[in-house]
XYZ file of C-alpha atoms in Angstrom:
476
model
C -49.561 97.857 96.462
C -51.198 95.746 93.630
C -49.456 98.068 91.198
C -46.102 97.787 93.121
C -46.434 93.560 93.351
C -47.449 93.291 89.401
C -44.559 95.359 88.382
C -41.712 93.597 90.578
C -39.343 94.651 87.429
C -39.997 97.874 87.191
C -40.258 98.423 90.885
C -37.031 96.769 91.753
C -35.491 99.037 89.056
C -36.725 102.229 90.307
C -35.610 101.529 93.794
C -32.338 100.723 92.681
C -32.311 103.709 91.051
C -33.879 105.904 93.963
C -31.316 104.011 96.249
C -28.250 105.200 94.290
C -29.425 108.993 93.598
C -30.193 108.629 97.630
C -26.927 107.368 98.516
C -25.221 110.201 96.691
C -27.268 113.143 97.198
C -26.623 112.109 101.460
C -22.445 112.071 100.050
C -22.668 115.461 98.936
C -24.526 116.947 101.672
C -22.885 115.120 104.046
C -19.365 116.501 102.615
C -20.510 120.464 101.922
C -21.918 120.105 105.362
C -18.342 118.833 106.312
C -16.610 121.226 104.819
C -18.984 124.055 106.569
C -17.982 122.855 110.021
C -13.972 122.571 109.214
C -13.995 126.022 108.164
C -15.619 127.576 111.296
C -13.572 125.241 113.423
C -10.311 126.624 111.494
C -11.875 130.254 111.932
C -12.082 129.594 115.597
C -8.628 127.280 115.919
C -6.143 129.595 114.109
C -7.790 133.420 115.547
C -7.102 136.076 113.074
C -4.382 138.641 114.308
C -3.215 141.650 112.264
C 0.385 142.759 113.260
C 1.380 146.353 112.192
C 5.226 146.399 111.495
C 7.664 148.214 109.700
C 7.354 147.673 105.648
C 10.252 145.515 105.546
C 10.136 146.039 101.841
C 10.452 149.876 101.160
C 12.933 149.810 104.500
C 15.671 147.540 102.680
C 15.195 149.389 99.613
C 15.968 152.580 101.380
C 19.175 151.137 103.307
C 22.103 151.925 101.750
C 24.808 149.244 101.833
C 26.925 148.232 105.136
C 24.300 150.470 106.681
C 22.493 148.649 110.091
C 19.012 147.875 110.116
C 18.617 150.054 113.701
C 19.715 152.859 111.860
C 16.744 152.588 109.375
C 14.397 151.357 111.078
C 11.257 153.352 111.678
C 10.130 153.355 115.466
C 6.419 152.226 116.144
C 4.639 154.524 118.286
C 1.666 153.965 120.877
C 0.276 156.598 119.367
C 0.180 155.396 116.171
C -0.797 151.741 117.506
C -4.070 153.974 119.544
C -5.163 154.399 115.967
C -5.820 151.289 115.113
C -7.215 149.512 118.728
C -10.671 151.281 118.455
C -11.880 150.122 114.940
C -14.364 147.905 114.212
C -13.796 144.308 113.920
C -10.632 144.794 117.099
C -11.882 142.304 119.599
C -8.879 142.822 121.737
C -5.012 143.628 121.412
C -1.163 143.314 122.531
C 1.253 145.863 122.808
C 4.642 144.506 123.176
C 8.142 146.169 123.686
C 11.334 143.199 123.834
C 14.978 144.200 124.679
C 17.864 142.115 126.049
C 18.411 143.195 130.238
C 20.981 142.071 132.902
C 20.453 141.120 136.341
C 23.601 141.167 139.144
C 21.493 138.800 141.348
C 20.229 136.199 138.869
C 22.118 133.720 136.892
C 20.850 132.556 133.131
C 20.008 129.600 131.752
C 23.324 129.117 129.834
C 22.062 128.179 125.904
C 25.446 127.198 124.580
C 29.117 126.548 125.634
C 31.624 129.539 124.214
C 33.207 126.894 121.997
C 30.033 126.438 120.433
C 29.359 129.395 119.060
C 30.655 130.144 115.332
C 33.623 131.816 115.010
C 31.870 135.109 113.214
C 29.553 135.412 115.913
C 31.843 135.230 118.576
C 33.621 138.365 116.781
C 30.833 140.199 116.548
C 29.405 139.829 120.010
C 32.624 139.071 122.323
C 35.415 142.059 121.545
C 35.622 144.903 123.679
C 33.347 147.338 121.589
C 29.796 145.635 121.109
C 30.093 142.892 124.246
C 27.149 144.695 125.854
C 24.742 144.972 122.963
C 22.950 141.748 124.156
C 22.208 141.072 127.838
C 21.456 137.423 129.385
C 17.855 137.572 129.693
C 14.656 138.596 127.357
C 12.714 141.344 128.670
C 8.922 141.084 127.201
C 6.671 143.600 128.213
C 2.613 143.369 127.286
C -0.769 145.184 127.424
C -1.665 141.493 128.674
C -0.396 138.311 129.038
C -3.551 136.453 128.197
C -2.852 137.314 124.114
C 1.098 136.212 123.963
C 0.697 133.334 121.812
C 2.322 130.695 123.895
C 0.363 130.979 126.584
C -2.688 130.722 124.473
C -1.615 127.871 122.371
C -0.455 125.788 125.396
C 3.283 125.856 124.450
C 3.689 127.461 127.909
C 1.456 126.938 130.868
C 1.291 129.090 134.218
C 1.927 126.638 137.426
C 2.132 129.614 140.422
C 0.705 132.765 140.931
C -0.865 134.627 138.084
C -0.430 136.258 134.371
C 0.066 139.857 133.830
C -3.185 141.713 132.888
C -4.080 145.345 132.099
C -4.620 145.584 135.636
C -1.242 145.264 136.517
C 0.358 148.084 134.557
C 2.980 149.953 135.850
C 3.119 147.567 138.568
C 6.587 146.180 139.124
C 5.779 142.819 138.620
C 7.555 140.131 136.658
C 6.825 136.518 135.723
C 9.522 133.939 134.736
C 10.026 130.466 134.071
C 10.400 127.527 136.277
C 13.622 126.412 135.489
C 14.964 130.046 135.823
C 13.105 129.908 139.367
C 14.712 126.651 139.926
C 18.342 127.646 139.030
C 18.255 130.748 141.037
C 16.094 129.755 143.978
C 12.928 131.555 143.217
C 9.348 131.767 144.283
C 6.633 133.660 143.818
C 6.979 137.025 146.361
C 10.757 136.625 145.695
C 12.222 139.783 143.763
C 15.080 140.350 141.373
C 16.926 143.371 140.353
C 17.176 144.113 136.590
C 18.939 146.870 134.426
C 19.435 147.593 130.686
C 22.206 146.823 129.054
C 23.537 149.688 129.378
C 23.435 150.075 133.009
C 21.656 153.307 132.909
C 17.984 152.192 134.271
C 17.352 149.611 136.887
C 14.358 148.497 138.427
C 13.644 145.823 141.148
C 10.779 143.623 140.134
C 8.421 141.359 142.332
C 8.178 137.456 140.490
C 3.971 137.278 141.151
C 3.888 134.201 138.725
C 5.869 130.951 137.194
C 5.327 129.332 134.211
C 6.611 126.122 132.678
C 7.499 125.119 128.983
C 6.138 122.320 127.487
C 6.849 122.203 124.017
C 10.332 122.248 122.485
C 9.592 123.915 119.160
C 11.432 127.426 120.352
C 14.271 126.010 121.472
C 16.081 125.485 118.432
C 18.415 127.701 116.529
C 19.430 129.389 119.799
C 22.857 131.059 120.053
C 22.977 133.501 123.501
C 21.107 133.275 126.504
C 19.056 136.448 125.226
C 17.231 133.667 122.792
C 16.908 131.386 125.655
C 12.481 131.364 126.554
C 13.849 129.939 129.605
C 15.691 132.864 130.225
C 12.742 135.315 129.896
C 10.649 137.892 131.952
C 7.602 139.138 131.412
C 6.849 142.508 132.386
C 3.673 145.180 132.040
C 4.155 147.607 129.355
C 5.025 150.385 131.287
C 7.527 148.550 133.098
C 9.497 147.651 130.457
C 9.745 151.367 128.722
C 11.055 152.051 132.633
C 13.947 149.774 132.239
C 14.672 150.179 128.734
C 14.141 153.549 128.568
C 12.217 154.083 125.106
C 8.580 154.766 124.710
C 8.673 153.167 121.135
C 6.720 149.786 120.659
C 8.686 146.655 119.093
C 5.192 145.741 118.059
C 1.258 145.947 118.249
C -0.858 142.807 117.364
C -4.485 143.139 116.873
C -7.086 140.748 117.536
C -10.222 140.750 114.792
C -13.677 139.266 115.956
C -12.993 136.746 112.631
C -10.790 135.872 109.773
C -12.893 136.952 107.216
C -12.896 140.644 108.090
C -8.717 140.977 108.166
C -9.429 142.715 104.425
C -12.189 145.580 105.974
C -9.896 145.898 108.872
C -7.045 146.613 106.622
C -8.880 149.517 104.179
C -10.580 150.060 107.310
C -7.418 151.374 108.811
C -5.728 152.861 105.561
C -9.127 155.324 105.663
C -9.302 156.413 109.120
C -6.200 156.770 110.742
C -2.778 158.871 109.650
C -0.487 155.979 109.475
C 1.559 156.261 106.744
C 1.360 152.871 105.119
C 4.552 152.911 102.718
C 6.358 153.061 105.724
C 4.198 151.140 108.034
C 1.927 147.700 107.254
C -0.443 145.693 108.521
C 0.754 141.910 108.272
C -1.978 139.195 108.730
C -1.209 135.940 110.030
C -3.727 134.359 108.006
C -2.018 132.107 106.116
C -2.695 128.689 107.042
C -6.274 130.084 107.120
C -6.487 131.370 103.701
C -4.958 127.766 102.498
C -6.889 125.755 104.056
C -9.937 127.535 103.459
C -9.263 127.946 99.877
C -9.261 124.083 99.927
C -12.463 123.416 101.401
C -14.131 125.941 99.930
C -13.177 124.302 96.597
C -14.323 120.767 98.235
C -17.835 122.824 99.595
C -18.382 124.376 96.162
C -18.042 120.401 94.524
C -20.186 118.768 97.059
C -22.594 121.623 96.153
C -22.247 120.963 92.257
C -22.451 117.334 92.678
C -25.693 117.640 94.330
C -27.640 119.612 91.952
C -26.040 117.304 88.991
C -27.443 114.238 91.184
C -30.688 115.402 91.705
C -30.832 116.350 87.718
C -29.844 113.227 86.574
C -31.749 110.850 89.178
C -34.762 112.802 88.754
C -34.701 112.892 85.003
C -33.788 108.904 85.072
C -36.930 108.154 86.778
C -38.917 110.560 84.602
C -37.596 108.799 81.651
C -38.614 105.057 83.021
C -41.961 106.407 84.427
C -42.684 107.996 81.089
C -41.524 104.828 78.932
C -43.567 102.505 81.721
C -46.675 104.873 81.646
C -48.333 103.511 78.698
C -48.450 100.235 79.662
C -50.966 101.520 82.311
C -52.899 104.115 80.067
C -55.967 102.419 80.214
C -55.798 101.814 83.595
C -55.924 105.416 83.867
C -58.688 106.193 81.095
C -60.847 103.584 82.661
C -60.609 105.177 86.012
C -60.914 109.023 84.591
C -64.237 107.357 82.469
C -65.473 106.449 86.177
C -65.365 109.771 87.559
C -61.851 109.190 89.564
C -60.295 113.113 89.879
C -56.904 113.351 87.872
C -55.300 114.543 91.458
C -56.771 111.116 92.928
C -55.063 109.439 90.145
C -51.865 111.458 90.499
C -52.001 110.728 94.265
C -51.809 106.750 93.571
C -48.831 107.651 90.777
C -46.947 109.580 93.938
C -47.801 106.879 96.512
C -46.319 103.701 94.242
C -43.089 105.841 93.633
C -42.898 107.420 97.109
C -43.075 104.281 99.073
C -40.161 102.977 96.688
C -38.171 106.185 97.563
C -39.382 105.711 101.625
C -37.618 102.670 101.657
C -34.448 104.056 99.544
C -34.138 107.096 102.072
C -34.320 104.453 104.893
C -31.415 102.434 103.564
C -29.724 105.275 102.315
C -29.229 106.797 105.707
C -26.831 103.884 106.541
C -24.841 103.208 103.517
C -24.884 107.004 102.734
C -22.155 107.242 105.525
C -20.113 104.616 104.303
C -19.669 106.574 100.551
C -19.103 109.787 102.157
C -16.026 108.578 103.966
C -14.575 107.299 100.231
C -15.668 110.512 98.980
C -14.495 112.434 101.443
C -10.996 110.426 101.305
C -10.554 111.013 98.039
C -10.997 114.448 97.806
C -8.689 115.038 100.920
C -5.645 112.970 99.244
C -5.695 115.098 96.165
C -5.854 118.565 97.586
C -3.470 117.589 100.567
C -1.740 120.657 101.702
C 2.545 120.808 101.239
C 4.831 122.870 104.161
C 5.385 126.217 103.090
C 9.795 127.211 104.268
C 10.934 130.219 104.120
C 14.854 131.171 103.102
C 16.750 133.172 105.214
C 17.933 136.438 103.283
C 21.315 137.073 102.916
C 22.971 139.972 105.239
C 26.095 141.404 106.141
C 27.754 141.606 109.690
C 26.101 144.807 110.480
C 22.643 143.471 109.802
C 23.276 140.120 111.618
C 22.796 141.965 115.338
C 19.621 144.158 114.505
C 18.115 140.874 112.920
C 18.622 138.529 115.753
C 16.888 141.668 117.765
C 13.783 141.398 115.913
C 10.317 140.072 117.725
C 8.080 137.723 116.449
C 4.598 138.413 114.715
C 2.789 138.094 117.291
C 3.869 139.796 120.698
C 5.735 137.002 122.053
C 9.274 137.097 122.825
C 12.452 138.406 120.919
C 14.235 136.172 119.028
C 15.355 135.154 116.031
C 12.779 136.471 113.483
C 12.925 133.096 110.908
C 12.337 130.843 114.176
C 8.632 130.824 113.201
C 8.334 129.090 109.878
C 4.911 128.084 108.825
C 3.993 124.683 108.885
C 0.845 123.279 107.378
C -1.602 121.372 109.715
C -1.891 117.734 108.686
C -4.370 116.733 106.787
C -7.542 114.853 108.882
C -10.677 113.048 108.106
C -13.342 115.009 107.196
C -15.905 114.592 109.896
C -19.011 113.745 107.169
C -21.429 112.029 110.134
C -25.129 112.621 109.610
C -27.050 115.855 111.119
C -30.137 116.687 111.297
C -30.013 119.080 108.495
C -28.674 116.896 105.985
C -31.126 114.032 107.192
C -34.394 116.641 106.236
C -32.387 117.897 103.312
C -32.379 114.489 101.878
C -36.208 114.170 102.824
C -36.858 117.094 101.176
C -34.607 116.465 97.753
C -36.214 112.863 97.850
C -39.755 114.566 97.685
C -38.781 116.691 95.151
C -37.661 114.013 93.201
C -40.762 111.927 93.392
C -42.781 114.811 93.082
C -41.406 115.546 89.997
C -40.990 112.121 88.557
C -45.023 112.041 89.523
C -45.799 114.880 88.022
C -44.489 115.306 84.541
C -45.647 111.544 83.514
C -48.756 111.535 84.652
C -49.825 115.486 83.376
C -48.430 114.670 79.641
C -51.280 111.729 79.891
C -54.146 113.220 82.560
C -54.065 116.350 79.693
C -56.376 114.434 77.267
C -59.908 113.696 77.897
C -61.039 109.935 78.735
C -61.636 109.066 74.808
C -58.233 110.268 73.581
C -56.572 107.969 76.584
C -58.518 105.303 75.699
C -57.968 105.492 71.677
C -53.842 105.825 72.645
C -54.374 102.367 74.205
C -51.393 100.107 72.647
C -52.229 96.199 72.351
């Protein structure tokens, strides 16, 4: 303490020093341990489904022109999906077949007025030879109703009775919207007749749940009541192939255990089953993930850098000062060496001056640490903000424009228009860089280390000589 009061120069310097290398080495950590916890939460947030489709790709090449996309479209199987359900990684899954139906006894939710709808369209869908391609209502029929994505998300929310499970197949059981329940006057128990378009299977279903919409985002760009999620019923899988009479899947989502194994999943599958995969693919909806992890693992890898550069360059600062300062008290040391003091007593006092310095510096530091994380943190967030990604409707001619609007989405929800679902990147948030545990005994320990070593290296490049050749290197 004598030491620390006769040197108030070069003690205030080192502590200014030792407070700065603090503050920044508790930035960096703070941020990489930041960044850790935003990635799990946006493994955990956005799931990791794998959807396997038709090869969009090698199909359009193979259409030949005016030719409809029905017509060259290549079904999807269950025994194809069955493949793919057992493999490692599959934490659950969704088979899904949509088609438009009619009911006699149940009136739609009418989407738009007949005026409204443009002139093409009306051709297309109103004369006498394709009026019944599209029915009034969605039929959606699941493995379960716990994986279709707007249930899960919250979009839609059950109010009565129950959602379908595995349990339930072949059961003729249907659940429907609130407003359709509403319009028709419906309750659970009630039950509704409904046939394919074509008239030529029928079943009559029992409504054993009701389910209300609360967000707006699929109700745009609708055209017929077909698109309508009001006007939708959710069936068992079995079900539906009763009423629309095919045993082909419209599409088979798979759920992985985590993000990170959607690539093993993939050659996974391209080893073990007989898929063939220039006709077939497996589409991830891993998008947002792989953006937004690509970003913080660029912001993870910097707070990581900047770390080991602070530590470096604080530790080397104060090696350089001790080690310029250190002759000053060389016979100080030779006088105590000459006495019989060991060199590890006298390295002992060298680590006590500087480590009550750094004591106080990791005390302080633990408060105004936070403070330069968050304009840190800030800064790196504003420069590798994330930008919407659209996507362009591709051009088609009138015989495509039916088979499109037919298409399901990626993820065994309902049918509708396939371009509905553009992706949309999540707004950028504060980085939550609050002080853990961790960080707080990483910083103990990198303080150490940097005392330690600022001890060390000073005090053995002197303690190496004998008493007489400290003495004679006496200055003054």
């Amino acid at each position: 303490m004598l030491s620390l009061k006769k040197s108030k120069g070069k003690t205030a310097l080192l502590f200014v020093i030792m407070l700065v290398v603090a503050n920044l080495v508790i930035s960096g950590l703070s941020i990489q341990s930041a960044s850790e916890k935003s990635m799990k939460q946006i493994r955990e947030s956005l799931g990791s489904d794998v959807t396997l489709s038709v090869n969009m790709s090698n199909m359009m090449q193979n259409r030949q022109k005016g030719q409809a996309m029905n017509q060259v479209m290549s079904p999807i199987t269950k025994e194809m999906a069955d493949q793919l359900k057992d493999l490692n990684y599959v934490s659950s899954y969704n088979y899904t077949i949509s088609d438009s139906v009619n009911s006699e006894g149940m009136t739609p939710i009418e989407t738009q007025a007949e005026t409204q709808i443009p002139n093409g369209m009306k051709e297309e869908f109103k004369d006498g030879q394709t009026q019944t391609t599209l029915g009034d209502f969605s039929l959606s029929g699941n493995t379960t109703m716990q994986n279709v994505e707007s249930f899960v998300d919250g979009s839609y929310e059950l109010t009565e009775g129950k959602l379908l499970s595995e349990t339930d197949e072949g059961l003729p059981y249907v659940v429907i919207s609130e407003t359709l329940a509403e319009e028709n006057n419906l309750s659970v128990g009630s039950q509704i007749a409904v046939s394919s378009v074509d008239g030529d299977n029928t079943a009559v279903l029992e409504i054993v749940g009701i389910f209300t919409i609360n967000s707006s985002n699929s109700m745009g760009n609708m055209m017929f009541n077909q698109q309508n999620p009001m006007n939708t019923l959710y069936v068992s899988l079995d079900t539906a192939k009763t009423i629309t009479g095919s045993e082909n899947l419209t599409s088979a989502v798979y759920y992985l255990d985590d993000p990170e194994h959607i690539e093993a999943f993939k050659q996974e599958a391209e080893e073990k089953t007989t898929i063939n995969w220039e006709t077939y693919s497996l589409d991830a909806n891993d998008q947002m993930y792989e953006r937004n992890i690509s970003t913080l693992e660029n912001m993870e890898s910097f707070a990581a850098i900047f770390v080991i550069v602070v530590v470096i360059a604080g530790g080397s600062t104060l090696c350089l000062i001790l080690i310029l300062t250190i002759k000053n008290r060389t016979y100080e040391i030779g006088v105590l060496v000459s006495l019989g003091e060991t060199k590890l007593n006298i390295i002992a006092q060298q680590f006590i001056e500087i480590a009550v310095i750094g004591v106080i510096a990791f005390t302080l530091s633990l408060g105004s640490g936070k403070l330069i994380s968050n304009v840190i943190s800030s800064m790196l967030v504003s420069n590798t903000s994330n930008s919407n990604v659209t996507m362009q409707m591709p051009q088609m001619g009138a015989d495509s424009q039916e088979s499109f609007l037919e298409m399901p989405n990626d993820r065994g929800g309902q049918k509708g228009n396939a371009f509905n679902n553009v992706f949309t990147a999540p707004q950028n948030s504060e980085l939550d860089v609050s002080l853990t545990t961790p960080d707080i005994l990483k910083l103990a320990g990198l303080t150490t280390l940097i005392c330690a070593t600022a001890t060390l290296l000073p005090a053995l490049y002197i303690l190496r000589l004998s008493p007489r050749e400290i003495l004679v290197r006496k200055e003054g």
